[in-house]
Amino acid sequence: MRTQVAIIGGGPAGLLLGQLLHRYGIDNVIFERKDRDYILGRIRAGVLEQGTVGLLDEVGVSARLHQDGLVHHGIELAFGGARHRIDMTKATGKTVTVYGQTEVTRDLMDARLAAGLTTVYDADNVGLHDFDGTQPRIRYEKDGKTHEVACDFIAGCDGFHGVSRQSVKPEALTVFERVYPFGWLGLLSDTPPVSDELIYNNHERGFALCSMRSPHRSRYYLQCALDEQVENWSDDKFWEELRRRLDPEAAATIVTGLSIEKSIAPLRSFVAEPMRFGRLFLAGDAAHIVPPTGAKGLNLAASDVHYLSTALREFYTEKSAAGIDDYSRRALGRVWKAERFSWWMTSMLHRFPGTDEFSSRIQRAELAYLIDSDAAKTSLSENYVGLPY
Ligand code: APR
Ligand code: PHB
């Protein structure tokens, strides 16, 4: 087999990159180690920046998003028993759309299938070769056979635990990491959301987030200890603790019900530099991770593949390497701004074990300044709706 761009990983980054390259007439094949159902079984965040919506519009994969997605103009911050709305559209003229990542992935998978593009699922032991030269190759195993694929470029869209970043010589990589001393216990339920917009709660017992997937399906999160086990959390225990962390009105009006999914995720900030190694480019979680507090993970994958796809189009149509030579610098510029925002939101809203009274007062001052200052609200809003590409 031969293709122009071999994409490792069939999650949101790989799928969106594949559709953008296809739109630009660039042949690509996705090599994914799991199968379609496994990928669609993952529960992930669901807040899309306007830029991400624009890319899905560009590749013609936004019909369901515009039909079912919930356009939000603000968020609420709750602390000290009160809720404070931040009107992000007033501050920026932009909106965000609440639409589950699982649905984005499903829409992209369906579009890829309809376009007759090749995705090799259950591709085992994918190996990356000769990406330091001009004739990279990948090898993989499937149905007991080893296959080799010649290509011009490899896009490593295989997530944090993928093989692409691990194929780079350690001395060629610099990594930056912050692991947070807590996790998020998430619950999905077919109950109406407690509010029309997301509520980010700073509480002495710990952070809580009230989110949603639709007017009939809610997504809630509780900050929990790193060694917490999801088996220790019955639905009743979850709802009881959530009520303790909400403002009185939300605690009184929340509709509880049976969980359809419960899981615990760790929080980390991570960046690998650079994001380009010869003919190998990293994009999405393969290159960076953000704590979910700022809802940036999927949106950073989108801006990465926007930069990469336009750079590859320039290479093939204008025979110019300027875009691919500038990819890492350009992508990392936006990545680090999102890392900062996600770290700031996490630091402002969570209870850090062992924190002293000084840090606690600083956190309260940060929140008080935020709700008193239009400039501070505009700064949060600009970052939440998405900085320019
Ligand atoms: N070979 C082939 N495929 C692989 C390999 C491998 N060695 N390792 C991982 N993969 C696949 C995974 O099975 C997954 O489907 O790569 C895909 C990576 O997808 P994601 O982890 O979702 O990463 P990405 O596409 O960058 O999307 C980022 O997903 O994890 C969330 O919060 C994150 O919202 C963000 C988004
Ligand atoms: C979610 O709905 O899963 C969600 C929303 C906003 C966040 C994180 C997660 O910041």
Coordinates of C-alpha atoms and ligand atoms in Angstrom, one line a residue:
M1 CA 0.0 0.0 0.0
R2 CA 1.1 3.6 -0.6
T3 CA -0.5 6.8 0.5
Q4 CA 0.6 10.5 0.8
V5 CA -0.2 10.8 4.5
A6 CA -0.3 7.9 6.9
I7 CA -2.4 8.9 10.0
I8 CA -1.8 6.9 13.1
G9 CA -4.9 7.0 15.3
G10 CA -8.6 7.2 14.4
G11 CA -9.8 9.5 17.2
P12 CA -11.0 13.1 16.7
A13 CA -7.5 14.4 15.6
G14 CA -6.9 11.7 13.1
L15 CA -10.4 11.7 11.7
L16 CA -10.7 15.5 11.3
L17 CA -7.2 15.6 9.8
G18 CA -8.3 12.9 7.3
Q19 CA -11.3 14.9 6.3
L20 CA -9.4 18.1 5.9
L21 CA -6.7 16.4 3.8
H22 CA -9.3 14.7 1.6
R23 CA -10.9 18.1 1.0
Y24 CA -7.5 19.4 -0.2
G25 CA -7.1 16.4 -2.5
I26 CA -4.4 14.7 -0.4
D27 CA -4.6 10.9 -0.1
N28 CA -4.6 9.6 3.4
V29 CA -5.1 6.3 5.3
I30 CA -5.9 6.0 9.0
F31 CA -4.3 3.1 11.0
E32 CA -6.2 2.6 14.3
R33 CA -5.5 -0.1 16.8
K34 CA -9.0 -0.4 18.2
D35 CA -12.3 -0.9 16.4
R36 CA -15.1 1.7 15.7
D37 CA -17.3 0.6 18.6
Y38 CA -14.5 0.8 21.2
I39 CA -13.7 4.3 20.1
L40 CA -17.4 5.4 20.3
G41 CA -17.6 3.8 23.7
R42 CA -15.3 6.5 25.2
I43 CA -17.1 9.2 27.2
R44 CA -15.2 12.5 26.7
A45 CA -15.9 16.3 27.2
G46 CA -18.3 18.1 24.9
V47 CA -17.6 21.9 24.5
L48 CA -16.7 23.0 21.0
E49 CA -15.0 26.3 20.3
Q50 CA -16.3 28.3 17.4
G51 CA -13.1 27.5 15.4
T52 CA -13.7 23.8 15.9
V53 CA -17.3 24.2 14.6
G54 CA -15.9 26.1 11.7
L55 CA -13.6 23.2 10.7
L56 CA -16.5 20.7 10.9
D57 CA -18.5 23.1 8.7
E58 CA -15.5 23.2 6.3
V59 CA -15.4 19.5 5.9
G60 CA -19.2 19.2 5.7
V61 CA -19.6 17.2 9.0
S62 CA -21.7 19.7 11.0
A63 CA -25.3 19.0 10.1
R64 CA -26.1 17.0 13.3
L65 CA -24.0 19.4 15.4
H66 CA -26.1 22.4 14.2
Q67 CA -29.3 20.3 14.7
D68 CA -28.6 18.9 18.1
G69 CA -25.8 21.0 19.6
L70 CA -26.6 23.5 22.3
V71 CA -25.2 27.0 21.6
H72 CA -24.1 28.6 24.9
H73 CA -23.4 32.3 25.5
G74 CA -22.0 32.0 29.0
I75 CA -21.0 29.9 31.9
E76 CA -21.6 30.3 35.7
L77 CA -19.0 30.3 38.5
A78 CA -20.4 29.3 41.9
F79 CA -18.6 29.9 45.2
G80 CA -19.5 31.1 48.6
G81 CA -23.1 29.9 48.1
A82 CA -23.8 32.1 45.1
R83 CA -23.6 31.8 41.3
H84 CA -22.1 34.4 39.0
R85 CA -22.8 34.4 35.3
I86 CA -20.1 35.3 32.8
D87 CA -21.6 36.5 29.6
M88 CA -18.9 35.3 27.1
T89 CA -20.8 36.4 24.0
K90 CA -21.2 40.0 25.4
A91 CA -17.4 40.0 26.0
T92 CA -16.3 38.4 22.8
G93 CA -19.1 38.2 20.3
K94 CA -18.5 34.4 20.2
T95 CA -20.3 31.3 21.5
V96 CA -19.4 27.7 22.3
T97 CA -21.4 24.7 21.3
V98 CA -22.2 21.8 23.7
Y99 CA -22.0 18.6 21.6
G100 CA -20.5 15.4 22.9
Q101 CA -17.0 14.4 21.5
T102 CA -18.4 11.0 21.0
E103 CA -21.0 12.5 18.5
V104 CA -18.2 14.5 16.8
T105 CA -16.2 11.3 16.4
R106 CA -19.3 9.4 15.1
D107 CA -20.1 12.1 12.6
L108 CA -16.4 12.1 11.3
M109 CA -16.4 8.3 11.1
D110 CA -19.6 8.3 9.1
A111 CA -18.3 11.0 6.7
R112 CA -15.0 9.1 6.2
L113 CA -16.9 6.0 5.3
A114 CA -19.3 7.8 3.0
A115 CA -16.2 9.4 1.2
G116 CA -14.8 5.9 0.7
L117 CA -11.6 6.7 2.6
T118 CA -9.6 3.9 4.1
T119 CA -9.4 3.3 7.8
V120 CA -7.6 0.2 9.0
Y121 CA -9.1 -0.8 12.3
D122 CA -7.5 -3.4 14.6
A123 CA -4.1 -2.4 13.3
D124 CA -1.7 -4.0 15.8
N125 CA 1.9 -3.2 16.6
V126 CA 2.0 -0.1 14.3
G127 CA 5.7 0.8 13.8
L128 CA 7.0 4.1 12.4
H129 CA 10.2 3.9 10.2
D130 CA 12.5 6.3 8.4
F131 CA 10.6 9.4 9.2
D132 CA 13.9 11.2 9.5
G133 CA 14.4 10.7 5.7
T134 CA 12.1 11.5 2.8
Q135 CA 10.6 8.1 2.4
P136 CA 8.9 7.2 5.7
R137 CA 7.1 3.9 6.1
I138 CA 4.8 2.4 8.6
R139 CA 4.4 -1.3 9.4
Y140 CA 1.4 -2.9 11.2
E141 CA 0.0 -6.4 11.8
K142 CA -3.6 -7.4 11.0
D143 CA -5.2 -10.9 10.6
G144 CA -1.8 -12.5 11.3
K145 CA 0.0 -10.7 8.5
T146 CA 2.5 -7.9 8.6
H147 CA 1.8 -5.0 6.2
E148 CA 4.1 -2.2 5.1
V149 CA 2.9 1.2 3.9
A150 CA 5.1 3.7 2.0
C151 CA 4.1 7.4 2.5
D152 CA 5.3 10.9 2.2
F153 CA 4.4 12.0 5.7
I154 CA 3.2 10.4 9.0
A155 CA 0.7 12.2 11.3
G156 CA 0.9 10.9 14.9
C157 CA -2.7 11.4 16.1
D158 CA -2.5 8.4 18.4
G159 CA -3.1 10.1 21.7
F160 CA -1.1 10.3 24.9
H161 CA -0.3 6.6 25.1
G162 CA 0.3 6.2 21.4
V163 CA 3.4 4.9 19.6
S164 CA 4.2 8.0 17.6
R165 CA 5.7 10.2 20.3
Q166 CA 7.4 7.1 21.7
S167 CA 9.1 6.5 18.3
V168 CA 11.0 9.7 18.6
K169 CA 14.6 9.5 20.0
P170 CA 14.3 10.7 23.6
E171 CA 17.1 13.2 23.1
A172 CA 15.0 14.8 20.3
L173 CA 12.1 15.5 22.7
T174 CA 11.6 17.9 25.6
V175 CA 8.5 17.2 27.8
F176 CA 6.9 19.5 30.3
E177 CA 4.4 18.0 32.8
R178 CA 2.3 18.9 35.8
V179 CA 0.3 16.1 37.4
Y180 CA -2.5 17.4 39.7
P181 CA -3.0 15.8 43.2
F182 CA -6.7 14.9 42.4
G183 CA -8.9 13.4 39.8
W184 CA -12.5 13.9 38.4
L185 CA -15.2 11.4 39.2
G186 CA -17.7 11.8 36.3
L187 CA -21.3 10.6 36.1
L188 CA -23.6 10.6 33.0
S189 CA -27.4 10.4 33.6
D190 CA -30.5 10.7 31.5
T191 CA -31.8 13.6 33.6
P192 CA -32.4 17.2 32.7
P193 CA -29.4 19.5 33.3
V194 CA -29.7 21.5 36.6
S195 CA -29.1 24.7 34.6
D196 CA -29.2 25.9 31.0
E197 CA -25.4 26.6 31.1
L198 CA -22.4 25.0 32.7
I199 CA -21.8 25.7 36.4
Y200 CA -18.1 25.5 37.7
N201 CA -18.3 25.2 41.5
N202 CA -15.4 26.1 43.9
H203 CA -16.3 24.5 47.2
E204 CA -14.4 23.8 50.4
R205 CA -15.3 20.1 49.9
G206 CA -13.8 20.2 46.4
F207 CA -14.6 21.2 42.8
A208 CA -17.8 20.2 41.1
L209 CA -18.9 20.8 37.5
C210 CA -22.5 20.7 36.2
S211 CA -22.5 20.0 32.4
M212 CA -24.7 18.4 29.9
R213 CA -25.0 16.5 26.6
S214 CA -28.6 17.5 25.6
P215 CA -31.7 18.9 27.3
H216 CA -32.3 15.3 28.6
R217 CA -28.8 14.1 29.4
S218 CA -26.5 15.5 32.1
R219 CA -22.8 15.2 32.8
Y220 CA -21.6 15.9 36.3
Y221 CA -18.0 15.8 37.8
L222 CA -16.7 15.8 41.4
Q223 CA -13.1 16.4 42.3
C224 CA -11.9 13.3 44.1
A225 CA -8.7 11.9 45.7
L226 CA -6.2 10.3 43.3
D227 CA -6.6 6.9 45.0
E228 CA -10.4 7.1 44.8
Q229 CA -12.1 4.0 43.4
V230 CA -15.3 4.4 41.3
E231 CA -16.6 1.2 42.9
N232 CA -16.8 3.2 46.2
W233 CA -19.3 5.6 44.7
S234 CA -22.9 4.5 44.5
D235 CA -25.3 6.8 42.6
D236 CA -26.8 8.0 45.9
K237 CA -23.4 8.8 47.3
F238 CA -22.5 10.7 44.2
W239 CA -25.7 12.8 44.2
E240 CA -25.4 13.5 48.0
E241 CA -21.9 14.7 47.6
L242 CA -22.7 16.8 44.5
R243 CA -25.6 18.5 46.4
R244 CA -23.2 19.4 49.2
R245 CA -21.0 21.2 46.7
L246 CA -23.7 23.1 44.8
D247 CA -25.2 26.5 45.6
P248 CA -28.5 26.2 47.5
E249 CA -30.7 26.8 44.4
A250 CA -29.0 24.1 42.3
A251 CA -28.9 21.7 45.3
A252 CA -32.6 22.1 45.7
T253 CA -33.6 21.8 42.1
I254 CA -31.2 19.2 40.7
V255 CA -32.9 16.1 39.2
T256 CA -31.0 13.0 40.1
G257 CA -31.3 9.5 38.5
L258 CA -29.6 6.3 37.5
S259 CA -26.1 6.7 36.2
I260 CA -25.4 5.4 32.7
E261 CA -21.7 5.8 33.1
K262 CA -19.4 6.6 36.0
S263 CA -15.6 6.9 35.8
I264 CA -12.6 8.6 37.3
A265 CA -10.0 10.4 35.2
P266 CA -6.7 11.9 36.4
L267 CA -5.7 15.5 35.6
R268 CA -2.5 16.4 34.0
S269 CA -0.8 19.2 32.0
F270 CA 1.6 17.9 29.4
V271 CA 3.4 19.2 26.4
A272 CA 6.0 17.5 24.2
E273 CA 8.2 19.8 22.1
P274 CA 8.8 20.0 19.2
M275 CA 5.7 18.6 17.4
R276 CA 7.6 17.8 14.2
F277 CA 10.4 15.3 13.5
G278 CA 11.4 15.1 9.9
R279 CA 8.4 13.6 8.1
L280 CA 6.5 12.8 11.4
F281 CA 4.1 15.4 12.8
L282 CA 2.4 15.0 16.2
A283 CA -1.2 16.4 16.7
G284 CA -3.7 16.3 19.5
D285 CA -3.2 14.3 22.7
A286 CA -0.1 12.7 21.1
A287 CA 1.6 16.0 21.7
H288 CA -0.2 17.6 24.6
I289 CA -2.7 17.0 27.4
V290 CA -4.7 19.6 29.3
P291 CA -6.7 19.2 32.5
P292 CA -10.4 19.2 31.4
T293 CA -11.3 22.3 33.4
G294 CA -11.0 24.6 30.4
A295 CA -12.6 22.1 27.9
K296 CA -9.6 22.5 25.6
G297 CA -8.5 18.9 24.7
L298 CA -10.6 18.4 21.6
N299 CA -10.3 22.0 20.5
L300 CA -6.5 21.9 20.6
A301 CA -6.6 18.7 18.5
A302 CA -8.7 20.7 16.0
S303 CA -6.3 23.7 15.8
D304 CA -3.3 21.3 15.4
V305 CA -4.9 19.6 12.5
H306 CA -5.9 22.9 10.9
Y307 CA -2.3 24.0 11.0
L308 CA -1.0 20.6 9.8
S309 CA -3.5 20.2 7.0
T310 CA -3.0 23.7 5.6
A311 CA 0.8 23.2 5.8
L312 CA 0.6 19.9 3.8
R313 CA -1.7 21.5 1.3
E314 CA 0.9 24.2 0.7
F315 CA 3.6 21.5 0.3
Y316 CA 1.6 19.6 -2.3
T317 CA 0.0 22.4 -4.2
E318 CA 2.8 25.1 -4.0
K319 CA 5.8 22.8 -3.5
S320 CA 6.6 24.9 -0.5
A321 CA 7.9 23.5 2.8
A322 CA 7.4 26.8 4.6
G323 CA 4.2 25.6 6.3
I324 CA 5.5 22.2 7.4
D325 CA 8.7 23.9 8.7
D326 CA 6.6 26.3 10.7
Y327 CA 4.0 23.8 12.0
S328 CA 5.5 23.1 15.4
R329 CA 6.2 26.7 16.3
R330 CA 2.7 27.8 15.2
A331 CA 0.9 24.9 16.9
L332 CA 2.8 25.2 20.1
G333 CA 2.0 28.9 20.3
R334 CA -1.7 28.1 20.7
V335 CA -1.1 25.0 22.7
W336 CA 0.8 26.8 25.5
K337 CA -1.9 29.5 25.7
A338 CA -4.5 26.8 26.2
E339 CA -2.2 25.0 28.7
R340 CA -2.0 28.2 30.7
F341 CA -5.7 28.8 30.7
S342 CA -6.5 25.2 31.7
W343 CA -3.9 25.4 34.5
W344 CA -5.3 28.7 35.7
M345 CA -8.9 27.4 35.7
T346 CA -7.8 24.3 37.5
S347 CA -5.8 26.3 40.1
M348 CA -8.6 28.7 40.7
L349 CA -11.4 26.1 41.2
H350 CA -10.0 23.1 42.9
R351 CA -9.0 22.3 46.5
F352 CA -5.3 21.4 46.6
P353 CA -4.5 19.0 49.4
G354 CA -2.2 20.5 52.0
T355 CA -2.8 24.0 50.7
D356 CA -2.2 26.7 53.3
E357 CA -4.5 29.6 54.3
F358 CA -2.5 32.0 52.2
S359 CA -3.2 30.0 49.0
S360 CA -6.8 29.7 50.0
R361 CA -7.1 33.5 50.3
I362 CA -5.4 34.0 47.0
Q363 CA -7.9 31.7 45.3
R364 CA -10.8 33.6 46.9
A365 CA -9.3 36.9 45.7
E366 CA -8.9 35.5 42.2
L367 CA -12.6 34.6 42.1
A368 CA -13.7 37.9 43.7
Y369 CA -11.6 39.9 41.2
L370 CA -13.0 37.9 38.3
I371 CA -16.6 38.6 39.0
D372 CA -16.0 42.3 39.8
S373 CA -13.8 43.1 36.7
D374 CA -15.1 43.3 33.1
A375 CA -11.5 43.0 32.0
A376 CA -11.0 39.8 33.9
K377 CA -14.3 38.4 32.6
T378 CA -13.3 39.3 29.1
S379 CA -9.9 37.5 29.6
L380 CA -11.6 34.3 30.8
S381 CA -14.2 34.6 28.0
E382 CA -11.6 35.0 25.2
N383 CA -9.8 31.9 26.3
Y384 CA -12.9 29.8 26.9
V385 CA -14.5 30.5 23.5
G386 CA -11.1 29.9 21.9
L387 CA -8.2 32.2 20.9
P388 CA -7.8 32.9 17.2
Y389 CA -6.0 30.3 15.1
Ligands
APR1 N1 -1.6 2.4 16.9 C1 -2.7 2.8 16.3 N2 -3.7 3.6 17.0 C2 -3.4 4.0 18.3 C3 -2.2 3.6 18.9 C4 -1.3 2.8 18.2 N3 -0.1 2.4 18.8 N4 -2.2 4.1 20.2 C5 -3.4 4.8 20.3 N5 -4.1 4.7 19.2 C6 -5.4 5.3 18.9 C7 -6.4 5.2 20.0 O1 -7.1 3.9 20.1 C8 -7.3 6.4 19.8 O2 -8.5 5.9 19.0 O3 -5.3 6.7 18.6 C9 -6.5 7.3 19.0 C10 -6.2 8.6 19.7 O4 -7.4 9.3 20.0 P1 -7.5 10.2 21.3 O5 -6.8 9.6 22.5 O6 -9.0 10.6 21.5 O7 -6.7 11.6 20.9 P2 -7.0 12.7 19.9 O8 -7.5 12.1 18.6 O9 -5.8 13.5 19.9 O10 -8.2 13.5 20.5 C11 -8.0 14.4 21.6 O11 -9.5 13.1 22.9 O12 -8.7 12.1 24.8 C12 -9.5 13.1 24.3 O13 -9.4 14.9 25.9 C13 -8.9 14.5 24.7 O14 -10.7 15.7 23.8 C14 -9.3 15.3 23.5 C15 -9.3 14.4 22.4
PHB2 C1 -18.2 17.9 29.8 O1 -19.3 18.2 29.5 O2 -17.7 16.7 29.8 C2 -17.2 19.0 30.2 C3 -17.6 20.3 30.0 C4 -16.7 21.3 30.3 C5 -15.5 21.0 30.9 C6 -15.1 19.7 31.1 C7 -16.0 18.7 30.7 O3 -14.6 22.0 31.3

